[in-house]
Amino acid sequence: MCGRYALYGPVSRLREAFDAVPEGFEFEPRWNAAPMQWLPVVRQRSNGERVIHRLRWGLVPSWAKDETIATRLINARGESVAEKPSFRAAFRRRRCIVPANGFYEWQQLSDQQGGGKQPFYIHPVAGEFFALAGLWERWTRPADGEELDTFTIVTTEANAAMRPLHDRMPVILAPGDYWAWLNGATAAEQVQALVRPCPEAALTVYAVGKAVGNVRNEGAGLIQPLV
């Protein structure tokens, strides 16, 4: 799964990396991005223009009666995303990219290791950003007609680098696959083929302090390796 990540920019590199223009928000660096927060997401218009908007993490399907479902839909299992009612419409037409400088995962420690969970930070070996595969939806609040745009992160089976920590990981897109993922006209078989683990050599993994476990904690110190 993917339940916490970091995105600290800078915005000029974010624009360059994804050939996208931030629209309608100020960029705020985050080292502890969490579900139910408003975070930058790359979407592509029908004319091919890419824009970055802030969407709330935790998908609310268009048919949902209320938005409480969002806390259960922060991730979408890639193997079944094309069939699940919560995700299938977004998978066909509303795919997005969630930029991240890195993400966190927790490893369950044995009793001999002291028990509890040890957080790890995973970031790219090369380049500044991961392109996490995402889906987005637009939901209309029945009470007042207000529209809410939300997103989820697609996951897949873990590669060899991630397997000691967890059996799942986010789908990480290669730059050459951005267009196919974002383009609503891409054939379903081609899109599904992108739902796979990235090469383990693309990841750097190291342990970090447990402060990241508290969503109220922020700052660059969260991604510093343990000594």
mmCIF file of N, CA, C and O in Angstrom, residues 132-219:
data_model
loop_
_atom_site.group_PDB
_atom_site.id
_atom_site.type_symbol
_atom_site.label_atom_id
_atom_site.label_comp_id
_atom_site.label_asym_id
_atom_site.label_seq_id
_atom_site.Cartn_x
_atom_site.Cartn_y
_atom_site.Cartn_z
ATOM 1 N N LEU A 132 3.743 8.508 -9.358
ATOM 2 C CA LEU A 132 2.868 7.455 -8.861
ATOM 3 C C LEU A 132 1.586 7.435 -9.692
ATOM 4 O O LEU A 132 0.976 8.483 -9.932
ATOM 5 N N ALA A 133 1.191 6.265 -10.138
ATOM 6 C CA ALA A 133 -0.024 6.131 -10.934
ATOM 7 C C ALA A 133 -1.242 6.381 -10.058
ATOM 8 O O ALA A 133 -1.385 5.780 -8.993
ATOM 9 N N GLY A 134 -2.103 7.276 -10.506
ATOM 10 C CA GLY A 134 -3.299 7.602 -9.729
ATOM 11 C C GLY A 134 -4.552 7.616 -10.578
ATOM 12 O O GLY A 134 -4.506 7.591 -11.820
ATOM 13 N N LEU A 135 -5.687 7.649 -9.904
ATOM 14 C CA LEU A 135 -6.997 7.810 -10.521
ATOM 15 C C LEU A 135 -7.697 8.956 -9.803
ATOM 16 O O LEU A 135 -7.476 9.168 -8.609
ATOM 17 N N TRP A 136 -8.545 9.681 -10.530
ATOM 18 C CA TRP A 136 -9.284 10.764 -9.879
ATOM 19 C C TRP A 136 -10.759 10.696 -10.225
ATOM 20 O O TRP A 136 -11.140 10.122 -11.242
ATOM 21 N N GLU A 137 -11.563 11.275 -9.354
ATOM 22 C CA GLU A 137 -13.007 11.319 -9.567
ATOM 23 C C GLU A 137 -13.555 12.668 -9.124
ATOM 24 O O GLU A 137 -12.958 13.357 -8.289
ATOM 25 N N ARG A 138 -14.697 13.035 -9.687
ATOM 26 C CA ARG A 138 -15.414 14.249 -9.293
ATOM 27 C C ARG A 138 -16.754 13.837 -8.693
ATOM 28 O O ARG A 138 -17.547 13.144 -9.325
ATOM 29 N N TRP A 139 -16.969 14.271 -7.459
ATOM 30 C CA TRP A 139 -18.195 13.944 -6.734
ATOM 31 C C TRP A 139 -18.937 15.231 -6.414
ATOM 32 O O TRP A 139 -18.316 16.248 -6.083
ATOM 33 N N THR A 140 -20.248 15.199 -6.512
ATOM 34 C CA THR A 140 -21.071 16.368 -6.217
ATOM 35 C C THR A 140 -21.785 16.176 -4.887
ATOM 36 O O THR A 140 -22.530 15.200 -4.711
ATOM 37 N N ARG A 141 -21.568 17.102 -3.972
ATOM 38 C CA ARG A 141 -22.190 17.016 -2.651
ATOM 39 C C ARG A 141 -23.696 17.287 -2.781
ATOM 40 O O ARG A 141 -24.107 18.345 -3.266
ATOM 41 N N PRO A 142 -24.539 16.332 -2.354
ATOM 42 C CA PRO A 142 -25.992 16.486 -2.539
ATOM 43 C C PRO A 142 -26.566 17.723 -1.858
ATOM 44 O O PRO A 142 -27.493 18.346 -2.380
ATOM 45 N N ALA A 143 -26.025 18.091 -0.722
ATOM 46 C CA ALA A 143 -26.615 19.170 0.069
ATOM 47 C C ALA A 143 -26.541 20.523 -0.618
ATOM 48 O O ALA A 143 -27.476 21.317 -0.565
ATOM 49 N N ASP A 144 -25.387 20.790 -1.272
ATOM 50 C CA ASP A 144 -25.207 22.135 -1.820
ATOM 51 C C ASP A 144 -24.703 22.155 -3.264
ATOM 52 O O ASP A 144 -24.489 23.223 -3.838
ATOM 53 N N GLY A 145 -24.504 20.980 -3.882
ATOM 54 C CA GLY A 145 -24.052 20.926 -5.266
ATOM 55 C C GLY A 145 -22.578 21.222 -5.455
ATOM 56 O O GLY A 145 -22.101 21.311 -6.591
ATOM 57 N N GLU A 146 -21.823 21.350 -4.361
ATOM 58 C CA GLU A 146 -20.388 21.629 -4.477
ATOM 59 C C GLU A 146 -19.662 20.415 -5.035
ATOM 60 O O GLU A 146 -19.924 19.274 -4.626
ATOM 61 N N GLU A 147 -18.731 20.660 -5.965
ATOM 62 C CA GLU A 147 -17.968 19.567 -6.568
ATOM 63 C C GLU A 147 -16.677 19.335 -5.805
ATOM 64 O O GLU A 147 -15.997 20.284 -5.393
ATOM 65 N N LEU A 148 -16.330 18.064 -5.632
ATOM 66 C CA LEU A 148 -15.132 17.663 -4.898
ATOM 67 C C LEU A 148 -14.321 16.725 -5.770
ATOM 68 O O LEU A 148 -14.813 15.670 -6.182
ATOM 69 N N ASP A 149 -13.081 17.095 -6.083
ATOM 70 C CA ASP A 149 -12.181 16.249 -6.860
ATOM 71 C C ASP A 149 -11.232 15.524 -5.909
ATOM 72 O O ASP A 149 -10.569 16.159 -5.081
ATOM 73 N N THR A 150 -11.180 14.203 -6.046
ATOM 74 C CA THR A 150 -10.373 13.378 -5.150
ATOM 75 C C THR A 150 -9.539 12.395 -5.961
ATOM 76 O O THR A 150 -9.799 12.157 -7.135
ATOM 77 N N PHE A 151 -8.530 11.798 -5.306
ATOM 78 C CA PHE A 151 -7.679 10.840 -6.024
ATOM 79 C C PHE A 151 -7.310 9.659 -5.146
ATOM 80 O O PHE A 151 -7.433 9.700 -3.912
ATOM 81 N N THR A 152 -6.861 8.607 -5.804
ATOM 82 C CA THR A 152 -6.323 7.420 -5.143
ATOM 83 C C THR A 152 -5.037 7.017 -5.838
ATOM 84 O O THR A 152 -4.800 7.384 -7.008
ATOM 85 N N ILE A 153 -4.181 6.278 -5.143
ATOM 86 C CA ILE A 153 -2.908 5.805 -5.699
ATOM 87 C C ILE A 153 -3.035 4.320 -6.013
ATOM 88 O O ILE A 153 -3.453 3.528 -5.166
ATOM 89 N N VAL A 154 -2.668 3.933 -7.233
ATOM 90 C CA VAL A 154 -2.760 2.545 -7.674
ATOM 91 C C VAL A 154 -1.543 1.771 -7.151
ATOM 92 O O VAL A 154 -0.410 2.245 -7.218
ATOM 93 N N THR A 155 -1.802 0.568 -6.633
ATOM 94 C CA THR A 155 -0.717 -0.261 -6.096
ATOM 95 C C THR A 155 -0.598 -1.567 -6.870
ATOM 96 O O THR A 155 -1.519 -1.987 -7.582
ATOM 97 N N THR A 156 0.555 -2.215 -6.693
ATOM 98 C CA THR A 156 0.833 -3.487 -7.337
ATOM 99 C C THR A 156 1.658 -4.344 -6.379
ATOM 100 O O THR A 156 1.965 -3.917 -5.260
ATOM 101 N N GLU A 157 2.020 -5.532 -6.809
ATOM 102 C CA GLU A 157 2.844 -6.389 -5.959
ATOM 103 C C GLU A 157 4.226 -5.761 -5.786
ATOM 104 O O GLU A 157 4.717 -5.050 -6.659
ATOM 105 N N ALA A 158 4.833 -6.017 -4.641
ATOM 106 C CA ALA A 158 6.135 -5.428 -4.331
ATOM 107 C C ALA A 158 7.239 -6.051 -5.177
ATOM 108 O O ALA A 158 7.195 -7.237 -5.510
ATOM 109 N N ASN A 159 8.246 -5.235 -5.523
ATOM 110 C CA ASN A 159 9.440 -5.781 -6.167
ATOM 111 C C ASN A 159 10.406 -6.265 -5.083
ATOM 112 O O ASN A 159 10.110 -6.196 -3.873
ATOM 113 N N ALA A 160 11.587 -6.758 -5.497
ATOM 114 C CA ALA A 160 12.524 -7.354 -4.540
ATOM 115 C C ALA A 160 13.018 -6.359 -3.500
ATOM 116 O O ALA A 160 13.271 -6.720 -2.355
ATOM 117 N N ALA A 161 13.139 -5.086 -3.884
ATOM 118 C CA ALA A 161 13.619 -4.078 -2.936
ATOM 119 C C ALA A 161 12.587 -3.775 -1.859
ATOM 120 O O ALA A 161 12.937 -3.472 -0.714
ATOM 121 N N MET A 162 11.309 -3.855 -2.201
ATOM 122 C CA MET A 162 10.240 -3.510 -1.276
ATOM 123 C C MET A 162 9.714 -4.697 -0.482
ATOM 124 O O MET A 162 9.117 -4.526 0.587
ATOM 125 N N ARG A 163 9.919 -5.905 -0.980
ATOM 126 C CA ARG A 163 9.300 -7.079 -0.374
ATOM 127 C C ARG A 163 9.649 -7.296 1.097
ATOM 128 O O ARG A 163 8.796 -7.763 1.865
ATOM 129 N N PRO A 164 10.875 -6.965 1.543
ATOM 130 C CA PRO A 164 11.143 -7.120 2.981
ATOM 131 C C PRO A 164 10.293 -6.212 3.865
ATOM 132 O O PRO A 164 10.153 -6.481 5.061
ATOM 133 N N LEU A 165 9.736 -5.153 3.288
ATOM 134 C CA LEU A 165 8.937 -4.198 4.059
ATOM 135 C C LEU A 165 7.447 -4.484 3.958
ATOM 136 O O LEU A 165 6.716 -4.371 4.943
ATOM 137 N N HIS A 166 6.974 -4.807 2.745
ATOM 138 C CA HIS A 166 5.533 -4.961 2.511
ATOM 139 C C HIS A 166 5.340 -5.743 1.224
ATOM 140 O O HIS A 166 6.227 -5.753 0.359
ATOM 141 N N ASP A 167 4.182 -6.381 1.072
ATOM 142 C CA ASP A 167 3.929 -7.139 -0.155
ATOM 143 C C ASP A 167 3.290 -6.309 -1.258
ATOM 144 O O ASP A 167 3.008 -6.818 -2.343
ATOM 145 N N ARG A 168 3.055 -4.998 -0.989
ATOM 146 C CA ARG A 168 2.496 -4.095 -1.978
ATOM 147 C C ARG A 168 3.374 -2.857 -2.100
ATOM 148 O O ARG A 168 4.126 -2.505 -1.182
ATOM 149 N N MET A 169 3.256 -2.172 -3.231
ATOM 150 C CA MET A 169 3.957 -0.913 -3.453
ATOM 151 C C MET A 169 3.162 -0.092 -4.462
ATOM 152 O O MET A 169 2.344 -0.641 -5.215
ATOM 153 N N PRO A 170 3.357 1.226 -4.509
ATOM 154 C CA PRO A 170 2.670 2.017 -5.542
ATOM 155 C C PRO A 170 3.202 1.702 -6.931
ATOM 156 O O PRO A 170 4.382 1.342 -7.096
ATOM 157 N N VAL A 171 2.346 1.819 -7.921
ATOM 158 C CA VAL A 171 2.784 1.719 -9.316
ATOM 159 C C VAL A 171 3.558 2.994 -9.640
ATOM 160 O O VAL A 171 3.048 4.105 -9.471
ATOM 161 N N ILE A 172 4.806 2.822 -10.082
ATOM 162 C CA ILE A 172 5.679 3.954 -10.409
ATOM 163 C C ILE A 172 5.888 3.970 -11.913
ATOM 164 O O ILE A 172 6.444 3.024 -12.492
ATOM 165 N N LEU A 173 5.436 5.016 -12.569
ATOM 166 C CA LEU A 173 5.497 5.119 -14.023
ATOM 167 C C LEU A 173 6.839 5.638 -14.489
ATOM 168 O O LEU A 173 7.408 6.561 -13.884
ATOM 169 N N ALA A 174 7.355 5.084 -15.575
ATOM 170 C CA ALA A 174 8.543 5.613 -16.235
ATOM 171 C C ALA A 174 8.142 6.829 -17.071
ATOM 172 O O ALA A 174 7.005 6.912 -17.546
ATOM 173 N N PRO A 175 9.055 7.807 -17.260
ATOM 174 C CA PRO A 175 8.708 9.001 -18.044
ATOM 175 C C PRO A 175 8.111 8.683 -19.411
ATOM 176 O O PRO A 175 7.196 9.380 -19.876
ATOM 177 N N GLY A 176 8.600 7.629 -20.048
ATOM 178 C CA GLY A 176 8.075 7.270 -21.358
ATOM 179 C C GLY A 176 6.648 6.766 -21.340
ATOM 180 O O GLY A 176 6.022 6.631 -22.404
ATOM 181 N N ASP A 177 6.115 6.507 -20.156
ATOM 182 C CA ASP A 177 4.751 5.988 -20.034
ATOM 183 C C ASP A 177 3.744 7.049 -19.575
ATOM 184 O O ASP A 177 2.560 6.760 -19.461
ATOM 185 N N TYR A 178 4.217 8.262 -19.316
ATOM 186 C CA TYR A 178 3.310 9.299 -18.816
ATOM 187 C C TYR A 178 2.150 9.545 -19.778
ATOM 188 O O TYR A 178 0.992 9.635 -19.361
ATOM 189 N N TRP A 179 2.469 9.674 -21.055
ATOM 190 C CA TRP A 179 1.429 9.999 -22.032
ATOM 191 C C TRP A 179 0.365 8.910 -22.082
ATOM 192 O O TRP A 179 -0.836 9.193 -22.054
ATOM 193 N N ALA A 180 0.801 7.653 -22.161
ATOM 194 C CA ALA A 180 -0.156 6.556 -22.262
ATOM 195 C C ALA A 180 -1.056 6.496 -21.029
ATOM 196 O O ALA A 180 -2.256 6.235 -21.143
ATOM 197 N N TRP A 181 -0.494 6.748 -19.852
ATOM 198 C CA TRP A 181 -1.294 6.694 -18.622
ATOM 199 C C TRP A 181 -2.295 7.849 -18.559
ATOM 200 O O TRP A 181 -3.452 7.665 -18.194
ATOM 201 N N LEU A 182 -1.879 9.034 -18.935
ATOM 202 C CA LEU A 182 -2.735 10.210 -18.799
ATOM 203 C C LEU A 182 -3.760 10.344 -19.922
ATOM 204 O O LEU A 182 -4.796 10.980 -19.742
ATOM 205 N N ASN A 183 -3.478 9.756 -21.065
ATOM 206 C CA ASN A 183 -4.340 9.911 -22.232
ATOM 207 C C ASN A 183 -5.577 9.016 -22.100
ATOM 208 O O ASN A 183 -5.480 7.789 -22.059
ATOM 209 N N GLY A 184 -6.742 9.626 -22.045
ATOM 210 C CA GLY A 184 -7.984 8.872 -21.891
ATOM 211 C C GLY A 184 -8.303 7.969 -23.061
ATOM 212 O O GLY A 184 -9.140 7.070 -22.939
ATOM 213 N N ALA A 185 -7.633 8.157 -24.203
ATOM 214 C CA ALA A 185 -7.913 7.341 -25.381
ATOM 215 C C ALA A 185 -7.006 6.113 -25.481
ATOM 216 O O ALA A 185 -7.158 5.311 -26.403
ATOM 217 N N THR A 186 -6.078 5.940 -24.544
ATOM 218 C CA THR A 186 -5.182 4.785 -24.585
ATOM 219 C C THR A 186 -5.979 3.496 -24.415
ATOM 220 O O THR A 186 -6.885 3.420 -23.569
ATOM 221 N N ALA A 187 -5.647 2.477 -25.200
ATOM 222 C CA ALA A 187 -6.354 1.200 -25.131
ATOM 223 C C ALA A 187 -6.218 0.586 -23.743
ATOM 224 O O ALA A 187 -5.169 0.683 -23.096
ATOM 225 N N ALA A 188 -7.297 -0.064 -23.290
ATOM 226 C CA ALA A 188 -7.330 -0.628 -21.939
ATOM 227 C C ALA A 188 -6.190 -1.613 -21.706
ATOM 228 O O ALA A 188 -5.593 -1.642 -20.619
ATOM 229 N N GLU A 189 -5.861 -2.420 -22.706
ATOM 230 C CA GLU A 189 -4.793 -3.404 -22.548
ATOM 231 C C GLU A 189 -3.448 -2.722 -22.339
ATOM 232 O O GLU A 189 -2.613 -3.192 -21.560
ATOM 233 N N GLN A 190 -3.231 -1.610 -23.023
ATOM 234 C CA GLN A 190 -1.979 -0.880 -22.877
ATOM 235 C C GLN A 190 -1.878 -0.241 -21.497
ATOM 236 O O GLN A 190 -0.816 -0.241 -20.873
ATOM 237 N N VAL A 191 -2.985 0.290 -21.007
ATOM 238 C CA VAL A 191 -2.991 0.895 -19.675
ATOM 239 C C VAL A 191 -2.742 -0.169 -18.612
ATOM 240 O O VAL A 191 -1.927 0.010 -17.696
ATOM 241 N N GLN A 192 -3.440 -1.298 -18.726
ATOM 242 C CA GLN A 192 -3.283 -2.356 -17.735
ATOM 243 C C GLN A 192 -1.846 -2.869 -17.690
ATOM 244 O O GLN A 192 -1.340 -3.245 -16.623
ATOM 245 N N ALA A 193 -1.168 -2.869 -18.838
ATOM 246 C CA ALA A 193 0.213 -3.341 -18.880
ATOM 247 C C ALA A 193 1.159 -2.451 -18.082
ATOM 248 O O ALA A 193 2.263 -2.877 -17.696
ATOM 249 N N LEU A 194 0.756 -1.214 -17.800
ATOM 250 C CA LEU A 194 1.588 -0.300 -17.023
ATOM 251 C C LEU A 194 1.481 -0.564 -15.526
ATOM 252 O O LEU A 194 2.278 -0.037 -14.742
ATOM 253 N N VAL A 195 0.491 -1.357 -15.131
ATOM 254 C CA VAL A 195 0.279 -1.656 -13.706
ATOM 255 C C VAL A 195 1.192 -2.815 -13.332
ATOM 256 O O VAL A 195 0.817 -3.989 -13.412
ATOM 257 N N ARG A 196 2.408 -2.473 -12.942
ATOM 258 C CA ARG A 196 3.435 -3.473 -12.642
ATOM 259 C C ARG A 196 4.466 -2.861 -11.702
ATOM 260 O O ARG A 196 4.572 -1.638 -11.611
ATOM 261 N N PRO A 197 5.247 -3.690 -11.015
ATOM 262 C CA PRO A 197 6.301 -3.151 -10.151
ATOM 263 C C PRO A 197 7.391 -2.506 -11.004
ATOM 264 O O PRO A 197 7.693 -2.962 -12.112
ATOM 265 N N CYS A 198 7.986 -1.453 -10.491
ATOM 266 C CA CYS A 198 9.126 -0.846 -11.184
ATOM 267 C C CYS A 198 10.376 -1.676 -10.887
ATOM 268 O O CYS A 198 10.396 -2.477 -9.939
ATOM 269 N N PRO A 199 11.451 -1.529 -11.672
ATOM 270 C CA PRO A 199 12.692 -2.255 -11.385
ATOM 271 C C PRO A 199 13.229 -1.888 -10.002
ATOM 272 O O PRO A 199 13.236 -0.720 -9.617
ATOM 273 N N GLU A 200 13.696 -2.885 -9.252
ATOM 274 C CA GLU A 200 14.203 -2.616 -7.907
ATOM 275 C C GLU A 200 15.416 -1.698 -7.912
ATOM 276 O O GLU A 200 15.656 -0.956 -6.959
ATOM 277 N N ALA A 201 16.182 -1.720 -9.006
ATOM 278 C CA ALA A 201 17.357 -0.862 -9.092
ATOM 279 C C ALA A 201 17.013 0.618 -9.149
ATOM 280 O O ALA A 201 17.883 1.474 -8.974
ATOM 281 N N ALA A 202 15.735 0.939 -9.368
ATOM 282 C CA ALA A 202 15.318 2.341 -9.448
ATOM 283 C C ALA A 202 15.091 2.957 -8.072
ATOM 284 O O ALA A 202 14.888 4.169 -7.962
ATOM 285 N N LEU A 203 15.129 2.130 -7.007
ATOM 286 C CA LEU A 203 14.768 2.591 -5.673
ATOM 287 C C LEU A 203 15.950 2.628 -4.718
ATOM 288 O O LEU A 203 16.807 1.739 -4.734
ATOM 289 N N THR A 204 15.974 3.644 -3.875
ATOM 290 C CA THR A 204 16.844 3.679 -2.714
ATOM 291 C C THR A 204 15.962 3.576 -1.471
ATOM 292 O O THR A 204 14.986 4.321 -1.347
ATOM 293 N N VAL A 205 16.296 2.659 -0.570
ATOM 294 C CA VAL A 205 15.471 2.388 0.611
ATOM 295 C C VAL A 205 16.331 2.504 1.856
ATOM 296 O O VAL A 205 17.402 1.896 1.934
ATOM 297 N N TYR A 206 15.873 3.294 2.835
ATOM 298 C CA TYR A 206 16.602 3.353 4.110
ATOM 299 C C TYR A 206 15.655 3.679 5.258
ATOM 300 O O TYR A 206 14.579 4.254 5.068
ATOM 301 N N ALA A 207 16.066 3.309 6.463
ATOM 302 C CA ALA A 207 15.255 3.528 7.659
ATOM 303 C C ALA A 207 15.308 4.992 8.080
ATOM 304 O O ALA A 207 16.334 5.655 7.949
ATOM 305 N N VAL A 208 14.173 5.484 8.597
ATOM 306 C CA VAL A 208 14.087 6.846 9.117
ATOM 307 C C VAL A 208 13.481 6.801 10.514
ATOM 308 O O VAL A 208 13.015 5.762 10.986
ATOM 309 N N GLY A 209 13.477 7.956 11.178
ATOM 310 C CA GLY A 209 12.941 8.039 12.527
ATOM 311 C C GLY A 209 11.438 7.844 12.572
ATOM 312 O O GLY A 209 10.720 8.052 11.584
ATOM 313 N N LYS A 210 10.934 7.484 13.745
ATOM 314 C CA LYS A 210 9.514 7.158 13.907
ATOM 315 C C LYS A 210 8.623 8.394 13.965
ATOM 316 O O LYS A 210 7.394 8.262 14.012
ATOM 317 N N ALA A 211 9.199 9.581 13.939
ATOM 318 C CA ALA A 211 8.385 10.802 13.994
ATOM 319 C C ALA A 211 7.422 10.895 12.826
ATOM 320 O O ALA A 211 6.362 11.519 12.934
ATOM 321 N N VAL A 212 7.762 10.276 11.696
ATOM 322 C CA VAL A 212 6.888 10.347 10.521
ATOM 323 C C VAL A 212 5.553 9.661 10.774
ATOM 324 O O VAL A 212 4.571 9.924 10.085
ATOM 325 N N GLY A 213 5.482 8.807 11.771
ATOM 326 C CA GLY A 213 4.241 8.119 12.082
ATOM 327 C C GLY A 213 3.146 9.039 12.592
ATOM 328 O O GLY A 213 1.970 8.680 12.553
ATOM 329 N N ASN A 214 3.515 10.223 13.051
ATOM 330 C CA ASN A 214 2.529 11.211 13.507
ATOM 331 C C ASN A 214 2.300 12.207 12.392
ATOM 332 O O ASN A 214 3.214 12.949 12.012
ATOM 333 N N VAL A 215 1.080 12.259 11.862
ATOM 334 C CA VAL A 215 0.780 13.097 10.704
ATOM 335 C C VAL A 215 0.987 14.582 10.996
ATOM 336 O O VAL A 215 1.159 15.384 10.076
ATOM 337 N N ARG A 216 1.005 14.956 12.263
ATOM 338 C CA ARG A 216 1.214 16.367 12.609
ATOM 339 C C ARG A 216 2.667 16.797 12.461
ATOM 340 O O ARG A 216 2.964 17.990 12.418
ATOM 341 N N ASN A 217 3.579 15.835 12.374
ATOM 342 C CA ASN A 217 4.995 16.168 12.227
ATOM 343 C C ASN A 217 5.312 16.477 10.767
ATOM 344 O O ASN A 217 4.842 15.794 9.865
ATOM 345 N N GLU A 218 6.124 17.493 10.543
ATOM 346 C CA GLU A 218 6.529 17.905 9.196
ATOM 347 C C GLU A 218 8.003 18.319 9.229
ATOM 348 O O GLU A 218 8.602 18.441 10.291
ATOM 349 N N GLY A 219 8.574 18.500 8.040
ATOM 350 C CA GLY A 219 9.927 19.018 7.939
ATOM 351 C C GLY A 219 10.903 18.028 7.326
ATOM 352 O O GLY A 219 10.688 16.819 7.317
#
